[in-house]
Amino acid sequence: MALWAKVQQLTGDSMRHMQSVYGPHFPIEVRHFFAQWIETRPWNEVDEENPDHEKFAIQLREQLVQLMEEKAQELSNDDMFLTKLKLQETVGQFRQIYGNHPMNLVRVIKNCLATETKFAHQAESIVEEDSKLASTNRQIIERFELLKKCTQETETELRQLQHRQEQFIIQYQESLKINSQLQQLASQPNGQTRIENEQRLQRQKQSLELQLSQQAQQLLQMRLQLSEKHNETCQKLAEVQSHFLDEQLISWKRQQQLAGNGAPFDASLDTLQQWCENLAELIWQNRQQIKKVELLRAQLPINLPPGQQDLLPLLNSTITGLLSSLVTSTFIIEKQPPQVLKKDSRFAATVRLLVGGKLNVHMNPPTVNATIISEEQARILLKNDKNIKNEVSGDILNNMGTMEYHQANGQLSITFRNMALKRIRRAEKKGNETVTEEKFSILFQSHFSVGGGELVFQVWTLSLPAVVTVHGNQECNALATILWDNAFAEPGRLPFQVPEKVPWPALAQTLMTKFASNCGLGMSPENLNYLAFKLFGPADDYSLHSVTWTQFNREPLHGRNFTFWEWFYSILKLTKDWLHGPWKERLIHGFVSKQQAQEWLTKSPSGTFLLRFSDSELGGITIAWVAEDPNKPGGGRPVWNLAPFTDKHFRIRGLGDTIKDLHNLVYLYPSIPKVQCFGKFWTQTQETAPQPGSGYIKPDLNTVIPCLLKTPAAHLFDEPLSPYDSYPQQASTPGSTVTDDMTVTNIMDNDDLMMADFGTDYNPDDIEQINVNELLQVYNRSMNYP
């Protein structure tokens, strides 16, 4: 199936994400009409950085433009009039945008095809997963049907055994009655009548004893056969239970943990509860049958043949063990408490017993208690030390409640809504471990009985590891600990051990998932390569590299005073809070080096800009653009970089409005007019007249570049396609400019706002290297000052 045919089958978010890569720079109509031609061209053989390939790129551009012109001429139907106009308009746009930059068209089409391929593969994977899930469900249903059939058969055989045993007892009573009659005849005087009666009774006795012997043998065989069938059923039950507890439930818990890093997660437990309830019912029925067999044996003991193993005691312990394992394993945390717990802050959690309704636990609802324990206490608890359940590492308010049964959905659960950690007792530090690397867990405990008090269960479950903080500035490093634990916790680990070193591809996928869940869109392969460059330096292939925890969040990046995670998290937070829309629309290149941005922009028309995250300032994004230097006419076209914008700026002026204010920015790289891509993020303003009697006019805030306003050559930045014709004149008041319409504009200090890119990133920390006193001494000596 052709790629475009697969794309047309996409739905929901996948289709919306795919549509977002198209626009005026490459309309989706062009992709639709010329799908076959586009997919059969060797786009990947064109290297955008190789000048020798530009001739071939020109040929591809001209072929596509010719196809559009021919298609527009063919569309004579009135119904296709608008499409015809669209194609004619696109021909003009292509010649304007890509006339001198054919490689940009290659780059755009490559990106579109790569995005389509990605989402098409994802859709195919989902279909395969759904098919696999449906097949698994069918197999589970078939296994349950088989188990039900086996249970019904043993129930029938048990009734037959009971009936045979009752007949045997009746006949045995008849035998005893004959023996009693023979004893009575022995006390009577000899005579013909006595002899005849004795002979008759003896014949009856012999016949009855023979029957009893045969029936006893049959009973023994029935018991042995029933035990064998119960043993087979128990084995099948154990296999099915292992599938649910060791695969399905463990998988659900693992997905729940990965969801802490932003991975998709179907939190519904309804299907799993249904399977577990069916399993609990079958286990209970078989246990009742085995208990019934024990009772029948007690009523009528029959010795087993020599060398024959008695399976009944083993069956009883096995079936009871299965039930115990099922009950204790299905006492789970449906909604985890937060994994970064701030002291004195309220938090919530939900605990659920999947088999509570089926075993009638709700008839006497159990109480659940929550406590916080340390990593070491969690390890001791898993070693079956019951005494540890009374030890805690802190105090939690509102930590006790009674489980509630919801009749509508058959759920037995409790939601703690107002828990709060009031006190925490920390363990001694290990080496260079910080408090944000120390892990705790919330322990939930309960006890209840089933079967009228016949079985009493002590159940408990541990939450995912949590880091306790007392200050907001600890959140970043605490999240690093949780991210690493959630991503790389191994099955069956000793709490809460994680590897010190992990493969870079695994960490890259984790960071991708985290970023996508918080910002609406993940990172490109180029972005991930840049992250690897930040960690490891230059390399041709990072797939075999490994990252240590120390590299991730202990040692600072080279030349910086912050770690890799602190830098990445600050960008994630900035994007989530202020750049979500533009990032999701793929308007921010983001994770790209300054050198790469310079190479791209140098080959682009003046006024072309892109947005990249700052290397030197936490939580900053900078705008780089190419333009002639107004102070050096004919001196080349340097790449300019605005000082990074941070949270502080965006609280006053959004990114869209900031870009709107800066008239020097004309095209978003590679060649998209900024009004077409950022227009939707501009704030619509309305002119308002002064309120009567107030005497005030409401000001507007704008972002400007003061060093360019000071020079008479500022008009050189006006590009032919710029939607702006003039620039506001600088006011005499420092820190603001006033236009003719009384619009007030904030102005940043020139040295902090902009610098031409001929070297490294602006780094505020470099100020510390300046010895001001020494400079003053040199100046004083030059001026002959004392």
Tab-separated table of C-alpha atoms in Angstrom, residues 418-687:
chain	number	residue	atom	x	y	z
A	418	ASN	CA	-6.444	14.289	52.239
A	419	MET	CA	-3.237	12.607	53.316
A	420	ALA	CA	-0.354	14.875	54.317
A	421	LEU	CA	3.209	14.059	55.298
A	422	LYS	CA	3.900	15.907	58.555
A	423	ARG	CA	7.255	14.411	59.555
A	424	ILE	CA	10.009	12.481	57.806
A	425	ARG	CA	12.954	10.629	59.308
A	426	ARG	CA	15.838	10.321	56.874
A	427	ALA	CA	18.502	7.643	56.846
A	428	GLU	CA	22.220	8.309	56.973
A	429	LYS	CA	23.646	9.499	53.667
A	430	LYS	CA	25.479	6.993	51.493
A	431	GLY	CA	28.629	8.464	49.991
A	432	ASN	CA	27.790	11.526	47.901
A	433	GLU	CA	24.049	10.757	47.820
A	434	THR	CA	21.831	13.831	48.280
A	435	VAL	CA	18.431	14.050	49.967
A	436	THR	CA	16.793	14.187	46.531
A	437	GLU	CA	18.224	10.728	45.771
A	438	GLU	CA	16.799	9.128	48.926
A	439	LYS	CA	13.728	7.007	48.182
A	440	PHE	CA	10.722	6.172	50.340
A	441	SER	CA	7.502	4.262	49.760
A	442	ILE	CA	3.937	4.408	51.058
A	443	LEU	CA	2.941	1.067	52.599
A	444	PHE	CA	-0.778	0.214	52.513
A	445	GLN	CA	-1.904	-2.605	54.821
A	446	SER	CA	-5.185	-4.367	55.626
A	447	HIS	CA	-6.597	-7.670	56.873
A	448	PHE	CA	-9.905	-9.451	56.315
A	449	SER	CA	-11.480	-12.902	56.275
A	450	VAL	CA	-13.389	-14.915	53.676
A	451	GLY	CA	-15.569	-17.997	53.875
A	452	GLY	CA	-17.185	-17.037	57.157
A	453	GLY	CA	-13.842	-16.551	58.888
A	454	GLU	CA	-12.393	-19.783	57.520
A	455	LEU	CA	-9.472	-17.948	55.888
A	456	VAL	CA	-7.865	-14.752	57.214
A	457	PHE	CA	-5.663	-12.697	54.910
A	458	GLN	CA	-3.012	-10.123	55.829
A	459	VAL	CA	-2.481	-7.996	52.713
A	460	TRP	CA	-0.106	-5.140	51.939
A	461	THR	CA	1.273	-3.324	48.931
A	462	LEU	CA	4.021	-0.756	48.337
A	463	SER	CA	3.698	2.396	46.277
A	464	LEU	CA	6.193	3.363	43.627
A	465	PRO	CA	9.308	4.948	45.140
A	466	ALA	CA	8.901	8.565	46.190
A	467	VAL	CA	11.331	11.359	47.004
A	468	VAL	CA	10.442	13.655	49.891
A	469	THR	CA	11.185	17.370	49.490
A	470	VAL	CA	10.784	20.330	51.792
A	471	HIS	CA	11.557	23.156	49.335
A	472	GLY	CA	10.353	23.852	45.820
A	473	ASN	CA	13.931	24.161	44.532
A	474	GLN	CA	14.434	20.445	45.271
A	475	GLU	CA	11.775	19.409	42.749
A	476	CYS	CA	14.068	19.337	39.702
A	477	ASN	CA	16.610	16.918	41.198
A	478	ALA	CA	13.866	14.849	42.845
A	479	LEU	CA	12.220	14.396	39.440
A	480	ALA	CA	15.551	13.221	38.024
A	481	THR	CA	15.681	10.449	40.635
A	482	ILE	CA	12.102	9.425	39.850
A	483	LEU	CA	12.592	9.573	36.079
A	484	TRP	CA	15.638	7.280	36.304
A	485	ASP	CA	13.868	4.844	38.647
A	486	ASN	CA	10.664	4.670	36.618
A	487	ALA	CA	12.532	4.111	33.378
A	488	PHE	CA	15.150	1.598	34.435
A	489	ALA	CA	13.664	-0.378	37.341
A	490	GLU	CA	14.147	-4.070	36.607
A	491	PRO	CA	11.465	-6.723	37.327
A	492	GLY	CA	11.777	-8.349	40.725
A	493	ARG	CA	14.425	-5.908	41.876
A	494	LEU	CA	15.416	-5.370	45.483
A	495	PRO	CA	13.869	-2.026	46.543
A	496	PHE	CA	14.742	0.335	45.002
A	497	GLN	CA	17.854	-0.629	43.113
A	498	VAL	CA	18.493	0.815	39.660
A	499	PRO	CA	21.486	0.467	37.323
A	500	GLU	CA	24.211	3.079	37.638
A	501	LYS	CA	24.718	3.033	33.857
A	502	VAL	CA	22.134	2.737	31.052
A	503	PRO	CA	22.355	2.703	27.227
A	504	TRP	CA	21.920	6.102	25.633
A	505	PRO	CA	19.112	4.925	23.270
A	506	ALA	CA	17.072	3.862	26.324
A	507	LEU	CA	17.590	7.223	28.034
A	508	ALA	CA	16.858	9.051	24.779
A	509	GLN	CA	13.515	7.265	24.495
A	510	THR	CA	12.728	8.173	28.107
A	511	LEU	CA	13.502	11.854	27.509
A	512	MET	CA	11.464	11.765	24.308
A	513	THR	CA	8.465	10.332	26.176
A	514	LYS	CA	8.787	12.858	28.991
A	515	PHE	CA	8.998	15.792	26.609
A	516	ALA	CA	6.121	14.600	24.429
A	517	SER	CA	3.779	14.094	27.386
A	518	ASN	CA	4.483	17.539	28.824
A	519	CYS	CA	4.786	19.567	25.625
A	520	GLY	CA	2.418	17.806	23.230
A	521	LEU	CA	5.096	16.685	20.777
A	522	GLY	CA	8.311	14.705	21.084
A	523	MET	CA	11.762	15.461	19.724
A	524	SER	CA	13.197	14.747	16.309
A	525	PRO	CA	16.172	12.416	15.751
A	526	GLU	CA	18.271	15.522	15.182
A	527	ASN	CA	17.179	16.884	18.560
A	528	LEU	CA	18.161	13.626	20.250
A	529	ASN	CA	21.541	13.650	18.534
A	530	TYR	CA	22.126	17.115	19.913
A	531	LEU	CA	21.252	15.917	23.425
A	532	ALA	CA	23.790	13.122	22.976
A	533	PHE	CA	26.345	15.692	21.852
A	534	LYS	CA	25.720	17.627	25.072
A	535	LEU	CA	26.494	14.496	27.101
A	536	PHE	CA	29.292	12.863	25.143
A	537	GLY	CA	30.730	15.423	22.780
A	538	PRO	CA	31.122	14.892	19.019
A	539	ALA	CA	30.693	11.354	17.659
A	540	ASP	CA	29.461	9.713	14.449
A	541	ASP	CA	27.227	7.204	16.241
A	542	TYR	CA	25.837	7.473	19.775
A	543	SER	CA	23.864	4.210	19.746
A	544	LEU	CA	26.577	2.291	21.616
A	545	HIS	CA	27.210	4.981	24.229
A	546	SER	CA	26.113	4.591	27.853
A	547	VAL	CA	25.092	7.249	30.351
A	548	THR	CA	25.881	7.083	34.047
A	549	TRP	CA	23.744	8.607	36.766
A	550	THR	CA	26.663	10.884	37.582
A	551	GLN	CA	26.729	12.214	34.017
A	552	PHE	CA	22.978	12.625	34.067
A	553	ASN	CA	22.494	14.621	37.256
A	554	ARG	CA	25.616	14.933	39.400
A	555	GLU	CA	28.437	16.350	37.336
A	556	PRO	CA	27.866	19.701	35.606
A	557	LEU	CA	28.058	19.951	31.844
A	558	HIS	CA	31.369	21.020	30.396
A	559	GLY	CA	31.901	24.732	30.950
A	560	ARG	CA	28.607	25.123	32.840
A	561	ASN	CA	27.505	25.173	36.451
A	562	PHE	CA	24.455	22.962	35.957
A	563	THR	CA	23.887	19.303	35.125
A	564	PHE	CA	22.465	17.822	31.942
A	565	TRP	CA	19.133	17.082	33.619
A	566	GLU	CA	18.852	20.571	35.133
A	567	TRP	CA	19.381	22.048	31.674
A	568	PHE	CA	16.929	19.671	29.996
A	569	TYR	CA	14.277	20.060	32.712
A	570	SER	CA	14.436	23.855	32.576
A	571	ILE	CA	13.733	23.687	28.840
A	572	LEU	CA	10.920	21.206	29.342
A	573	LYS	CA	9.311	23.456	31.949
A	574	LEU	CA	9.685	26.559	29.786
A	575	THR	CA	8.148	24.781	26.796
A	576	LYS	CA	5.307	23.331	28.835
A	577	ASP	CA	4.450	26.657	30.474
A	578	TRP	CA	4.962	29.120	27.619
A	579	LEU	CA	5.891	27.487	24.305
A	580	HIS	CA	3.442	24.573	24.122
A	581	GLY	CA	1.583	25.801	21.036
A	582	PRO	CA	4.542	26.772	18.824
A	583	TRP	CA	6.448	23.626	19.826
A	584	LYS	CA	3.480	21.421	18.976
A	585	GLU	CA	3.182	23.190	15.606
A	586	ARG	CA	6.894	22.418	14.950
A	587	LEU	CA	7.782	26.099	14.809
A	588	ILE	CA	10.683	25.749	17.258
A	589	HIS	CA	13.852	23.950	16.185
A	590	GLY	CA	14.827	23.877	19.850
A	591	PHE	CA	17.621	21.400	20.427
A	592	VAL	CA	20.090	22.508	17.795
A	593	SER	CA	23.642	23.789	18.141
A	594	LYS	CA	24.538	27.390	17.550
A	595	GLN	CA	26.952	26.383	14.815
A	596	GLN	CA	24.304	24.361	12.982
A	597	ALA	CA	21.813	27.215	13.235
A	598	GLN	CA	24.419	29.572	11.792
A	599	GLU	CA	25.108	27.234	8.857
A	600	TRP	CA	21.408	26.971	8.045
A	601	LEU	CA	20.712	30.689	8.305
A	602	THR	CA	23.783	31.764	6.359
A	603	LYS	CA	22.341	30.000	3.289
A	604	SER	CA	18.914	31.591	3.745
A	605	PRO	CA	17.466	34.959	2.679
A	606	SER	CA	17.940	37.951	4.964
A	607	GLY	CA	15.292	38.070	7.661
A	608	THR	CA	15.155	34.280	8.027
A	609	PHE	CA	15.111	33.238	11.670
A	610	LEU	CA	14.785	30.182	13.889
A	611	LEU	CA	14.318	29.500	17.561
A	612	ARG	CA	16.719	27.377	19.570
A	613	PHE	CA	17.083	26.616	23.254
A	614	SER	CA	19.934	28.333	25.034
A	615	ASP	CA	23.042	26.342	25.923
A	616	SER	CA	24.246	28.765	28.532
A	617	GLU	CA	21.154	29.874	30.426
A	618	LEU	CA	18.706	27.570	32.176
A	619	GLY	CA	15.203	27.742	30.769
A	620	GLY	CA	16.057	30.114	27.937
A	621	ILE	CA	15.171	30.267	24.263
A	622	THR	CA	16.970	32.491	21.792
A	623	ILE	CA	16.070	33.815	18.370
A	624	ALA	CA	18.762	33.667	15.696
A	625	TRP	CA	18.353	35.408	12.347
A	626	VAL	CA	20.453	36.409	9.389
A	627	ALA	CA	20.647	40.012	8.191
A	628	GLU	CA	23.094	42.626	6.967
A	629	ASP	CA	24.902	44.632	9.596
A	630	PRO	CA	23.399	48.177	9.401
A	631	ASN	CA	26.609	49.635	10.791
A	632	LYS	CA	28.797	47.918	8.182
A	633	PRO	CA	27.208	48.260	4.745
A	634	GLY	CA	28.547	45.565	2.451
A	635	GLY	CA	30.234	43.871	5.355
A	636	GLY	CA	28.480	40.556	4.938
A	637	ARG	CA	25.409	39.019	6.545
A	638	PRO	CA	26.166	37.851	10.083
A	639	VAL	CA	23.827	35.684	12.105
A	640	TRP	CA	22.412	37.649	15.032
A	641	ASN	CA	21.259	36.136	18.325
A	642	LEU	CA	18.958	37.688	20.861
A	643	ALA	CA	19.830	37.087	24.498
A	644	PRO	CA	17.724	34.162	25.754
A	645	PHE	CA	14.109	34.789	26.676
A	646	THR	CA	13.089	33.117	29.932
A	647	ASP	CA	10.017	32.608	32.046
A	648	LYS	CA	10.396	36.159	33.333
A	649	HIS	CA	9.929	37.629	29.850
A	650	PHE	CA	7.048	35.377	28.821
A	651	ARG	CA	5.068	36.358	31.901
A	652	ILE	CA	4.947	39.817	30.326
A	653	ARG	CA	5.002	39.121	26.591
A	654	GLY	CA	4.274	35.832	24.836
A	655	LEU	CA	6.514	34.290	22.187
A	656	GLY	CA	4.068	34.957	19.352
A	657	ASP	CA	3.730	38.634	20.215
A	658	THR	CA	7.491	38.944	20.732
A	659	ILE	CA	8.123	37.656	17.203
A	660	LYS	CA	5.396	39.943	15.887
A	661	ASP	CA	7.140	42.924	17.491
A	662	LEU	CA	10.538	42.194	15.944
A	663	HIS	CA	10.322	43.556	12.391
A	664	ASN	CA	13.735	42.111	11.553
A	665	LEU	CA	12.210	38.620	11.592
A	666	VAL	CA	10.558	37.898	8.257
A	667	TYR	CA	10.699	34.155	7.450
A	668	LEU	CA	10.749	31.206	9.793
A	669	TYR	CA	13.450	28.839	8.583
A	670	PRO	CA	13.496	27.520	5.954
A	671	SER	CA	11.210	30.054	4.254
A	672	ILE	CA	7.794	30.381	5.887
A	673	PRO	CA	6.413	33.921	6.289
A	674	LYS	CA	6.133	34.471	10.013
A	675	VAL	CA	2.557	35.720	9.847
A	676	GLN	CA	1.492	32.365	8.405
A	677	CYS	CA	3.072	30.267	11.147
A	678	PHE	CA	2.962	32.547	14.201
A	679	GLY	CA	-0.108	34.618	13.348
A	680	LYS	CA	-2.376	32.318	15.341
A	681	PHE	CA	-0.298	33.042	18.463
A	682	TRP	CA	-0.538	36.826	18.184
A	683	THR	CA	-2.714	38.697	20.644
A	684	GLN	CA	-5.475	40.613	18.909
A	685	THR	CA	-5.470	44.195	20.167
A	686	GLN	CA	-8.183	46.788	19.853
A	687	GLU	CA	-7.756	50.506	19.979
